[in-house]
Tab-separated table of C-alpha atoms in Angstrom:
chain	number	residue	atom	x	y	z
A	1	MET	CA	210.311	191.766	38.450
A	2	SER	CA	212.615	188.777	38.689
A	3	LYS	CA	216.312	188.159	38.085
A	4	LEU	CA	215.774	184.403	37.995
A	5	VAL	CA	217.263	182.552	35.013
A	6	SER	CA	216.636	178.946	34.043
A	7	SER	CA	220.152	177.484	34.168
A	8	LEU	CA	223.758	178.138	35.087
A	9	ARG	CA	224.607	178.329	31.362
A	10	GLU	CA	222.007	181.078	30.882
A	11	ALA	CA	223.400	182.954	33.894
A	12	LEU	CA	226.939	182.826	32.461
A	13	GLU	CA	225.743	183.945	29.041
A	14	LYS	CA	223.628	186.823	30.374
A	15	ALA	CA	226.435	187.942	32.697
A	16	GLY	CA	228.658	188.075	29.608
A	17	LEU	CA	231.338	185.558	30.580
A	18	GLN	CA	234.219	185.774	28.094
A	19	SER	CA	237.796	184.578	27.820
A	20	GLY	CA	240.277	186.730	29.729
A	21	MET	CA	237.822	187.800	32.443
A	22	THR	CA	238.338	187.633	36.200
A	23	ILE	CA	235.675	185.832	38.222
A	24	SER	CA	235.379	185.397	41.970
A	25	PHE	CA	234.168	182.925	44.586
A	26	HIS	CA	233.913	182.754	48.374
A	27	HIS	CA	234.603	179.794	50.646
A	28	HIS	CA	231.875	179.693	53.299
A	29	LEU	CA	231.052	176.093	52.391
A	30	ARG	CA	234.773	175.349	52.721
A	31	ASN	CA	235.542	171.741	51.721
A	32	GLY	CA	231.850	171.191	50.920
A	33	ASP	CA	231.649	173.829	48.164
A	34	TYR	CA	230.401	172.747	44.719
A	35	VAL	CA	230.016	176.162	43.065
A	36	LEU	CA	233.588	176.918	41.962
A	37	ASN	CA	233.911	173.542	40.215
A	38	MET	CA	230.400	173.865	38.743
A	39	VAL	CA	231.107	177.262	37.170
A	40	LEU	CA	234.518	176.280	35.768
A	41	GLU	CA	233.098	173.103	34.244
A	42	GLU	CA	230.389	175.115	32.473
A	43	ALA	CA	232.931	177.733	31.386
A	44	GLU	CA	235.063	175.005	29.806
A	45	LYS	CA	232.031	173.669	27.906
A	46	MET	CA	231.431	177.184	26.587
A	47	GLY	CA	234.986	177.328	25.244
A	48	VAL	CA	236.013	180.092	27.661
A	49	ARG	CA	239.749	180.297	28.396
A	50	ASP	CA	242.358	182.455	30.135
A	51	LEU	CA	240.238	183.127	33.225
A	52	GLY	CA	241.526	184.779	36.363
A	53	ILE	CA	240.095	183.306	39.568
A	54	GLU	CA	239.778	185.354	42.754
A	55	ALA	CA	238.711	182.837	45.418
A	56	SER	CA	238.792	183.747	49.097
A	57	SER	CA	240.093	180.186	49.700
A	58	VAL	CA	240.783	177.062	47.664
A	59	PHE	CA	240.185	173.706	49.352
A	60	ASP	CA	240.938	170.105	48.398
A	61	VAL	CA	237.391	169.812	47.013
A	62	HIS	CA	238.494	172.291	44.349
A	63	ALA	CA	241.215	169.968	42.987
A	64	PRO	CA	239.509	169.916	39.524
A	65	ILE	CA	240.927	173.433	39.087
A	66	ILE	CA	244.296	171.749	38.437
A	67	ASP	CA	243.003	170.268	35.180
A	68	HIS	CA	241.435	173.598	34.237
A	69	ILE	CA	244.863	175.198	34.718
A	70	ARG	CA	246.517	172.541	32.584
A	71	GLY	CA	243.856	173.026	29.910
A	72	GLY	CA	244.244	176.812	29.798
A	73	VAL	CA	240.778	177.601	31.173
A	74	VAL	CA	242.384	179.139	34.277
A	75	THR	CA	245.636	181.076	33.926
A	76	ARG	CA	245.616	183.365	36.981
A	77	LEU	CA	244.716	182.740	40.614
A	78	GLY	CA	244.422	184.903	43.714
A	79	THR	CA	243.455	183.457	47.077
A	80	ASN	CA	243.942	183.753	50.843
A	81	TYR	CA	244.399	180.048	51.567
A	82	MET	CA	245.146	176.924	49.547
A	83	GLY	CA	244.734	173.287	50.536
A	84	ALA	CA	247.536	170.782	50.008
A	85	LYS	CA	246.166	169.086	46.861
A	86	VAL	CA	246.080	172.227	44.761
A	87	GLY	CA	249.057	173.618	46.667
A	88	ARG	CA	251.310	170.744	45.635
A	89	ALA	CA	250.423	171.180	41.961
A	90	ILE	CA	251.069	174.922	42.159
A	91	THR	CA	254.394	174.375	43.942
A	92	GLN	CA	255.402	171.922	41.210
A	93	GLY	CA	254.801	174.642	38.634
A	94	VAL	CA	251.504	173.697	37.005
A	95	MET	CA	250.623	177.354	36.333
A	96	ASP	CA	252.753	179.866	34.426
A	97	ASN	CA	251.603	182.940	36.378
A	98	PRO	CA	252.368	183.161	40.105
A	99	VAL	CA	249.479	182.761	42.530
A	100	ILE	CA	248.830	185.921	44.533
A	101	PHE	CA	248.215	185.155	48.199
A	102	ARG	CA	246.353	187.848	50.136
A	103	THR	CA	244.969	188.040	53.643
A	104	HIS	CA	241.326	187.963	54.691
A	105	GLY	CA	241.556	191.717	55.248
A	106	GLY	CA	243.822	192.489	52.317
A	107	ARG	CA	241.496	190.836	49.790
A	108	PRO	CA	238.415	193.044	50.385
A	109	SER	CA	240.705	196.059	50.611
A	110	ALA	CA	242.140	195.258	47.173
A	111	ILE	CA	238.663	194.658	45.706
A	112	GLU	CA	237.236	197.866	47.125
A	113	ASN	CA	240.163	200.080	46.130
A	114	GLY	CA	240.181	198.674	42.600
A	115	SER	CA	243.516	196.848	42.745
A	116	VAL	CA	241.559	193.655	42.065
A	117	LYS	CA	238.879	194.058	39.408
A	118	ILE	CA	236.172	191.385	39.244
A	119	ASP	CA	234.088	190.949	36.118
A	120	ILE	CA	231.633	188.416	37.558
A	121	ALA	CA	231.191	187.417	41.215
A	122	PHE	CA	229.560	184.068	41.915
A	123	VAL	CA	227.836	183.891	45.301
A	124	ALA	CA	227.008	180.447	46.692
A	125	ALA	CA	223.829	181.229	48.654
A	126	PRO	CA	222.144	178.621	50.879
A	127	ALA	CA	218.962	180.719	50.643
A	128	ALA	CA	217.922	183.430	48.184
A	129	ASP	CA	214.850	185.034	46.673
A	130	GLU	CA	214.308	185.650	42.959
A	131	ASN	CA	215.780	189.158	43.178
A	132	GLY	CA	219.031	188.134	44.838
A	133	ASN	CA	218.543	188.838	48.523
A	134	ALA	CA	220.565	186.002	50.034
A	135	ASN	CA	221.762	184.624	53.357
A	136	GLY	CA	223.542	181.604	54.767
A	137	ILE	CA	221.297	180.757	57.721
A	138	TYR	CA	218.419	179.014	55.935
A	139	GLY	CA	218.214	176.112	53.504
A	140	LYS	CA	219.652	172.608	53.356
A	141	SER	CA	223.165	173.975	52.675
A	142	ALA	CA	223.123	176.574	55.480
A	143	CYS	CA	226.714	177.665	56.142
A	144	GLY	CA	226.114	180.687	58.395
A	145	SER	CA	227.953	183.959	57.834
A	146	MET	CA	228.633	185.040	54.241
A	147	GLY	CA	231.078	187.799	55.177
A	148	TYR	CA	233.680	186.978	52.520
A	149	ALA	CA	231.186	187.407	49.647
A	150	VAL	CA	230.073	190.955	50.482
A	151	SER	CA	232.876	192.929	48.796
A	152	ASP	CA	232.717	190.726	45.708
A	153	ALA	CA	228.957	191.249	45.303
A	154	ARG	CA	229.219	195.013	45.807
A	155	CYS	CA	232.183	195.675	43.564
A	156	ALA	CA	231.964	193.158	40.708
A	157	LYS	CA	230.669	194.367	37.351
A	158	LYS	CA	228.107	191.554	37.473
A	159	THR	CA	226.968	189.373	40.397
A	160	VAL	CA	225.338	185.968	40.048
A	161	VAL	CA	223.676	184.359	43.057
A	162	ILE	CA	223.605	180.555	42.866
A	163	THR	CA	221.226	178.877	45.331
A	164	ASP	CA	219.644	175.506	46.057
A	165	CYS	CA	216.872	177.019	48.195
A	166	LEU	CA	214.665	179.641	46.550
A	167	MET	CA	212.514	181.492	49.070
A	168	PRO	CA	209.724	184.093	48.752
A	169	TYR	CA	210.610	187.757	48.284
A	170	PRO	CA	211.745	189.569	50.373
A	171	LEU	CA	214.208	187.227	52.076
A	172	SER	CA	215.347	188.583	55.419
A	173	PRO	CA	217.915	189.024	56.785
A	174	ALA	CA	219.905	189.655	53.625
A	175	SER	CA	223.652	189.118	53.867
A	176	ILE	CA	223.815	189.921	50.152
A	177	GLU	CA	221.242	192.492	49.056
A	178	GLU	CA	219.310	192.647	45.794
A	179	THR	CA	220.878	196.037	45.028
A	180	ASP	CA	224.139	194.223	44.238
A	181	VAL	CA	222.765	191.234	42.298
A	182	ASP	CA	222.183	190.891	38.552
A	183	PHE	CA	221.072	187.273	38.140
A	184	VAL	CA	219.809	184.397	40.286
A	185	VAL	CA	219.960	180.730	39.321
A	186	GLN	CA	218.596	177.749	41.232
A	187	VAL	CA	220.575	174.490	41.107
A	188	ASP	CA	220.106	171.115	42.798
A	189	GLU	CA	222.991	171.533	45.242
A	190	ILE	CA	225.491	174.305	45.949
A	191	GLY	CA	227.431	172.107	48.348
A	192	ASP	CA	227.496	169.982	51.464
A	193	ALA	CA	227.384	172.082	54.634
A	194	LYS	CA	228.995	169.247	56.603
A	195	GLY	CA	232.147	170.105	54.654
A	196	ILE	CA	232.615	173.312	56.619
A	197	VAL	CA	233.861	171.118	59.490
A	198	SER	CA	237.408	169.864	59.037
A	199	GLY	CA	240.352	168.693	61.088
A	200	THR	CA	241.467	172.300	61.427
A	201	THR	CA	238.160	173.359	62.975
A	202	GLN	CA	237.972	170.805	65.773
A	203	ILE	CA	239.619	170.854	69.205
A	204	THR	CA	242.676	168.628	69.381
A	205	ARG	CA	242.682	165.484	71.526
A	206	ASP	CA	246.441	165.173	71.332
A	207	PRO	CA	247.981	165.424	74.853
A	208	VAL	CA	250.824	167.620	73.572
A	209	GLY	CA	248.366	169.964	71.872
A	210	LEU	CA	246.233	170.149	75.008
A	211	LYS	CA	249.278	170.962	77.135
A	212	ILE	CA	250.183	173.770	74.743
A	213	ALA	CA	246.600	175.069	74.859
A	214	LYS	CA	246.565	175.074	78.650
A	215	THR	CA	249.827	177.019	78.743
A	216	ALA	CA	248.452	179.516	76.214
A	217	ALA	CA	245.433	180.075	78.448
A	218	ASP	CA	247.830	180.777	81.314
A	219	VAL	CA	249.685	183.274	79.098
A	220	ILE	CA	246.389	185.119	78.697
A	221	ARG	CA	245.731	184.843	82.460
A	222	TYR	CA	248.987	186.607	83.346
A	223	SER	CA	249.266	188.901	80.319
A	224	GLY	CA	247.418	191.813	81.887
A	225	TYR	CA	244.725	191.795	79.170
A	226	LEU	CA	242.271	189.441	80.871
A	227	LYS	CA	239.819	191.840	82.472
A	228	ASN	CA	236.218	192.910	81.960
A	229	GLY	CA	235.695	193.887	78.338
A	230	PHE	CA	238.310	191.359	77.162
A	231	SER	CA	238.090	190.519	73.425
A	232	PHE	CA	239.383	187.300	71.934
A	233	GLN	CA	239.871	185.308	68.752
A	234	THR	CA	241.230	181.848	68.132
A	235	GLY	CA	242.382	180.778	64.693
A	236	ALA	CA	241.606	177.481	62.995
A	237	GLY	CA	243.714	174.606	64.267
A	238	GLY	CA	243.146	172.013	66.960
A	239	ALA	CA	245.493	173.446	69.596
A	240	SER	CA	244.337	177.019	68.946
A	241	LEU	CA	240.694	176.047	69.422
A	242	ALA	CA	241.495	174.071	72.558
A	243	VAL	CA	242.577	177.287	74.272
A	244	THR	CA	238.881	178.124	74.719
A	245	LYS	CA	238.486	174.961	76.807
A	246	TYR	CA	241.048	176.211	79.310
A	247	LEU	CA	240.212	179.904	79.099
A	248	LYS	CA	236.631	179.431	80.272
A	249	PRO	CA	237.435	178.307	83.853
A	250	ILE	CA	240.050	181.068	84.165
A	251	MET	CA	237.459	183.691	83.195
A	252	ARG	CA	235.003	182.141	85.663
A	253	GLU	CA	237.609	182.151	88.448
A	254	LYS	CA	238.550	185.799	87.821
A	255	GLY	CA	234.957	186.925	87.262
A	256	VAL	CA	235.795	188.325	83.817
A	257	LYS	CA	233.103	188.998	81.236
A	258	GLY	CA	234.397	189.521	77.720
A	259	SER	CA	233.033	192.058	75.246
A	260	PHE	CA	233.260	189.973	72.066
A	261	GLY	CA	234.682	186.909	70.411
A	262	LEU	CA	235.753	187.319	66.797
A	263	GLY	CA	236.568	185.517	63.587
A	264	GLY	CA	235.658	182.114	62.327
A	265	ILE	CA	233.209	181.029	65.022
A	266	THR	CA	232.901	177.514	66.455
A	267	SER	CA	230.443	175.867	68.823
A	268	TYR	CA	233.002	176.357	71.591
A	269	MET	CA	232.700	180.123	71.257
A	270	VAL	CA	228.910	179.787	70.933
A	271	ASP	CA	228.839	178.016	74.296
A	272	MET	CA	230.840	180.843	75.861
A	273	LEU	CA	228.325	183.344	74.464
A	274	LYS	CA	225.379	181.368	75.821
A	275	GLU	CA	227.006	181.020	79.226
A	276	GLY	CA	227.710	184.742	79.508
A	277	TYR	CA	231.486	184.756	79.067
A	278	PHE	CA	231.137	187.073	76.070
A	279	GLU	CA	228.455	189.636	75.266
A	280	LYS	CA	228.719	189.320	71.465
A	281	LEU	CA	230.212	187.170	68.743
A	282	MET	CA	231.384	188.897	65.552
A	283	ASP	CA	231.281	186.254	62.835
A	284	VAL	CA	232.893	186.404	59.380
A	285	GLN	CA	232.517	182.651	58.796
A	286	CYS	CA	231.054	179.701	60.695
A	287	PHE	CA	233.383	176.798	61.406
A	288	ASP	CA	230.696	174.262	62.328
A	289	LEU	CA	226.956	173.705	62.213
A	290	GLY	CA	226.470	174.739	65.848
A	291	ALA	CA	227.755	178.183	64.925
A	292	VAL	CA	225.360	178.273	61.957
A	293	ALA	CA	222.402	177.599	64.266
A	294	SER	CA	223.579	180.249	66.725
A	295	LEU	CA	223.874	182.898	64.008
A	296	ARG	CA	220.320	182.094	62.951
A	297	GLU	CA	218.853	182.149	66.463
A	298	ASN	CA	220.878	184.491	68.694
A	299	PRO	CA	220.753	188.267	68.052
A	300	ASN	CA	224.041	188.672	69.937
A	301	HIS	CA	225.755	186.531	67.312
A	302	ILE	CA	226.488	189.097	64.578
A	303	GLU	CA	227.495	188.568	60.966
A	304	VAL	CA	230.268	190.873	59.705
A	305	SER	CA	231.759	191.409	56.258
A	306	ALA	CA	235.411	190.657	55.548
A	307	SER	CA	236.036	194.403	55.331
A	308	ARG	CA	234.572	195.040	58.756
A	309	TYR	CA	236.446	192.028	60.064
A	310	ALA	CA	239.968	192.878	58.990
A	311	SER	CA	240.473	195.364	56.147
A	312	PRO	CA	243.420	197.705	56.749
A	313	SER	CA	241.905	200.400	54.528
A	314	VAL	CA	238.575	200.999	56.283
A	315	LYS	CA	238.163	203.597	59.022
A	316	SER	CA	238.153	200.895	61.684
A	317	ALA	CA	237.863	197.099	61.694
A	318	CYS	CA	237.050	194.466	64.300
A	319	VAL	CA	240.658	193.252	64.488
A	320	ASP	CA	241.679	196.719	65.650
A	321	HIS	CA	239.711	196.139	68.867
A	322	LEU	CA	241.165	192.705	69.689
A	323	ASP	CA	242.990	192.121	72.957
A	324	THR	CA	244.295	188.610	72.279
A	325	VAL	CA	244.408	186.231	69.320
A	326	ILE	CA	245.596	182.618	69.331
A	327	LEU	CA	247.261	181.488	66.081
A	328	GLY	CA	249.112	178.448	64.734
A	329	ALA	CA	252.316	178.047	62.734
A	330	THR	CA	254.132	175.589	60.517
A	331	GLN	CA	257.383	177.414	61.296
A	332	ILE	CA	258.536	180.356	63.401
A	333	ASP	CA	262.012	181.825	63.250
A	334	LEU	CA	264.364	183.512	65.666
A	335	ASP	CA	262.891	186.905	64.748
A	336	PHE	CA	259.341	185.594	65.446
A	337	ASN	CA	258.372	185.658	61.756
A	338	VAL	CA	255.689	183.009	61.157
A	339	ASN	CA	255.075	180.692	58.203
A	340	VAL	CA	251.573	179.333	57.590
A	341	HIS	CA	251.810	179.078	53.771
A	342	THR	CA	254.210	176.184	53.208
A	343	ASP	CA	255.228	172.982	54.946
A	344	SER	CA	258.778	172.260	56.061
A	345	ASN	CA	259.645	171.044	52.536
A	346	GLY	CA	258.410	174.212	50.869
A	347	PHE	CA	255.122	172.890	49.465
A	348	ILE	CA	252.071	175.151	49.654
A	349	MET	CA	249.497	173.809	52.126
A	350	GLY	CA	247.843	176.839	53.705
A	351	GLY	CA	247.810	180.603	53.641
A	352	SER	CA	247.544	183.628	55.852
A	353	GLY	CA	243.755	183.850	55.983
A	354	GLY	CA	243.275	186.212	58.920
A	355	HIS	CA	246.618	185.305	60.537
A	356	SER	CA	248.582	188.459	59.789
A	357	ASP	CA	245.470	190.682	60.019
A	358	THR	CA	244.703	189.634	63.576
A	359	ALA	CA	248.353	189.633	64.631
A	360	ALA	CA	248.622	193.235	63.434
A	361	GLY	CA	245.395	194.321	65.107
A	362	ALA	CA	245.506	192.514	68.444
A	363	LYS	CA	247.301	193.789	71.515
A	364	LEU	CA	248.742	190.295	71.971
A	365	ALA	CA	249.243	187.630	69.290
A	366	VAL	CA	250.038	184.205	70.759
A	367	ILE	CA	251.471	181.508	68.487
A	368	VAL	CA	250.792	177.922	69.605
A	369	ALA	CA	252.885	175.116	68.107
A	370	PRO	CA	254.751	171.974	69.194
A	371	LEU	CA	258.537	172.122	69.278
A	372	TYR	CA	258.641	169.688	66.357
A	373	ARG	CA	256.380	167.825	63.929
A	374	ALA	CA	257.383	164.618	62.149
A	375	ARG	CA	260.866	165.071	63.623
A	376	LEU	CA	261.272	168.486	62.066
A	377	PRO	CA	261.757	171.495	64.378
A	378	ILE	CA	259.201	174.273	64.291
A	379	VAL	CA	261.633	176.976	65.417
A	380	VAL	CA	264.140	177.665	62.630
A	381	ASP	CA	266.789	180.234	61.835
A	382	ARG	CA	264.650	181.655	59.011
A	383	VAL	CA	261.139	180.600	57.981
A	384	HIS	CA	260.810	179.163	54.496
A	385	THR	CA	257.955	181.584	53.765
A	386	LYS	CA	257.149	184.731	55.715
A	387	SER	CA	253.388	184.946	56.285
A	388	THR	CA	253.230	187.150	59.385
A	389	PRO	CA	256.004	189.585	60.381
A	390	GLY	CA	257.619	188.914	63.741
A	391	SER	CA	257.098	192.529	64.763
A	392	THR	CA	253.387	191.729	65.241
A	393	VAL	CA	253.909	188.507	67.264
A	394	GLY	CA	254.079	188.576	71.052
A	395	VAL	CA	254.569	185.035	72.365
A	396	LEU	CA	255.370	181.526	71.151
A	397	VAL	CA	253.863	178.729	73.281
A	398	THR	CA	255.219	175.166	73.044
A	399	GLN	CA	254.895	172.052	75.219
A	400	ARG	CA	258.251	172.822	76.866
A	401	GLY	CA	257.664	176.477	77.626
A	402	VAL	CA	257.170	179.897	76.080
A	403	ALA	CA	259.299	182.504	74.323
A	404	VAL	CA	258.444	186.190	74.400
A	405	ASN	CA	259.342	188.669	71.684
A	406	PRO	CA	262.268	190.748	73.057
A	407	LYS	CA	260.243	193.887	72.288
A	408	ARG	CA	257.732	192.812	74.971
A	409	GLU	CA	259.918	192.860	78.101
A	410	GLU	CA	257.063	193.944	80.391
A	411	LEU	CA	254.963	191.021	79.170
A	412	LYS	CA	257.882	188.660	79.713
A	413	GLN	CA	258.190	189.760	83.337
A	414	ARG	CA	254.452	189.253	83.915
A	415	LEU	CA	254.658	185.687	82.616
A	416	ILE	CA	257.721	184.910	84.721
A	417	LYS	CA	255.936	186.311	87.766
A	418	GLY	CA	252.985	184.068	86.939
A	419	GLY	CA	255.239	181.021	87.139
A	420	LEU	CA	255.457	180.171	83.439
A	421	LYS	CA	258.616	178.635	81.988
A	422	VAL	CA	260.005	181.425	79.838
A	423	PHE	CA	262.943	180.818	77.496
A	424	ASP	CA	264.766	182.700	74.796
A	425	ILE	CA	263.433	181.487	71.445
A	426	SER	CA	266.914	180.226	70.527
A	427	GLU	CA	266.781	177.945	73.583
A	428	LEU	CA	263.535	176.409	72.342
A	429	LYS	CA	265.197	175.853	68.966
A	430	GLU	CA	268.088	174.046	70.660
A	431	MET	CA	265.670	171.874	72.681
A	432	ALA	CA	263.961	170.781	69.487
A	433	GLU	CA	267.192	170.068	67.632
A	434	ARG	CA	268.445	167.855	70.463
A	435	VAL	CA	265.566	165.566	69.515
A	436	THR	CA	265.368	166.067	65.748
A	437	GLY	CA	268.890	166.990	64.798
A	438	THR	CA	269.576	170.046	62.655
A	439	PRO	CA	267.694	169.764	59.360
A	440	GLU	CA	269.356	170.541	56.044
A	441	PRO	CA	268.222	173.926	54.706
A	442	ILE	CA	265.590	173.842	51.954
A	443	SER	CA	266.780	175.150	48.607
A	444	LYS	CA	264.825	178.146	47.307
A	445	GLY	CA	265.688	177.452	43.703
A	446	GLY	CA	263.265	177.308	40.831
A	447	ARG	CA	260.893	179.913	39.480
A	448	VAL	CA	258.428	181.969	41.514
A	449	VAL	CA	255.099	180.101	41.739
A	450	ALA	CA	253.407	182.384	44.278
A	451	LYS	CA	253.741	185.832	45.804
A	452	VAL	CA	252.709	186.584	49.368
A	453	GLU	CA	251.031	189.948	49.851
A	454	TYR	CA	250.917	191.481	53.285
A	455	ARG	CA	247.594	193.011	54.294
A	456	ASP	CA	248.613	196.436	52.967
A	457	GLY	CA	249.263	195.046	49.479
A	458	THR	CA	253.067	194.953	49.680
A	459	ILE	CA	254.854	191.718	48.710
A	460	ILE	CA	256.573	190.272	51.779
A	461	ASP	CA	257.795	186.978	50.287
A	462	GLU	CA	257.845	184.720	47.245
A	463	ILE	CA	257.335	180.957	47.027
A	464	ARG	CA	259.489	179.082	44.543
A	465	SER	CA	258.834	175.811	42.774
A	466	ALA	CA	259.804	172.507	44.393
A	467	GLU	CA	259.901	168.924	43.167
């Protein structure tokens, strides 16, 4: 028995691809992914139109989707993150229907509860056998964890595994199991694994960013959460990742051994696992090739699905056990609401990803950001787009000092006692504006080009078109 077909065209035909369907993709190859573009190009050749795309993330490499939108091949789009190239086109109104932004936990929740219905899921598999058992740890395109593809494969009406490394049956371990797969197709290349590394997945070398990271590590030191069994996640972003550099000596000094590190895993977290600072790593996606190798070789480095990682509708998820998470921001307002969807001019250039999931689950969410970027203040009266509610944010860390959410008075007193410079968030805003001046407010005119879903499926904001 074999599910192997001879070409991508045959796979699309046998899976029954038709106009009006919804198809899905995952982003474990990040900016090195070829599969989304490959499938849409073949769909266009087949004359298929009016497709809905459910992609866990859309990167700059996926810019050809803009032409497919203009040509009517793609008319609907749901995603958790969007790079600036596609984001600019969407913000300028290239698509009639609003993009639906979800979170890394909200997306599998919506797929599993039927709010999002997928006709065909396309799984980019670095290694697979002819019956569809697939993983991301073997093959020339090895990307590591395939956690974001699990819900798609299980719940789609049809699942197509696309691989560039066909291996003997039965492939083990199987991130995607044959029970969920209908067809397998071998192609020359599914992507370039080097593309999983980007500027947002490397530690910053900027002195300001390093100062912020060091202060954030001190926030953790004095927070009261740094003790044996400590659990930790750092989001993508240079300053966020740099916190691990400064956290390690603090854990060594205090003799703390953590229980687990979570999220998108980097080599920095792998080193902490190897050196005994954490007992386990729970990995929903690998952020570099060192993490890929660790997942393949170390049994304490564990692959988890997006549902297990962050879904709000499962009985428990990894984020619910987090002590501290380090996250970035493009803006934060006086109520601690955070924007990671749009830049200061209102153009889409990101998305929540796991931002609001981890902020909701962790005991302490720490936002790291400079006071200003490109002479625009980060702290504003009201964020342009609300990505993460301020009620779930504990601390803002900048190069000039920290601000603590007024709801966390006990935490504020601990940080003051630890010798940190603690300010009211409005004071940090004033510090920034003394350098930058007060920017003119951005108009929110134009039609709605995107809707921002919170992790529970409610709409918490809308993004309007900009020129």
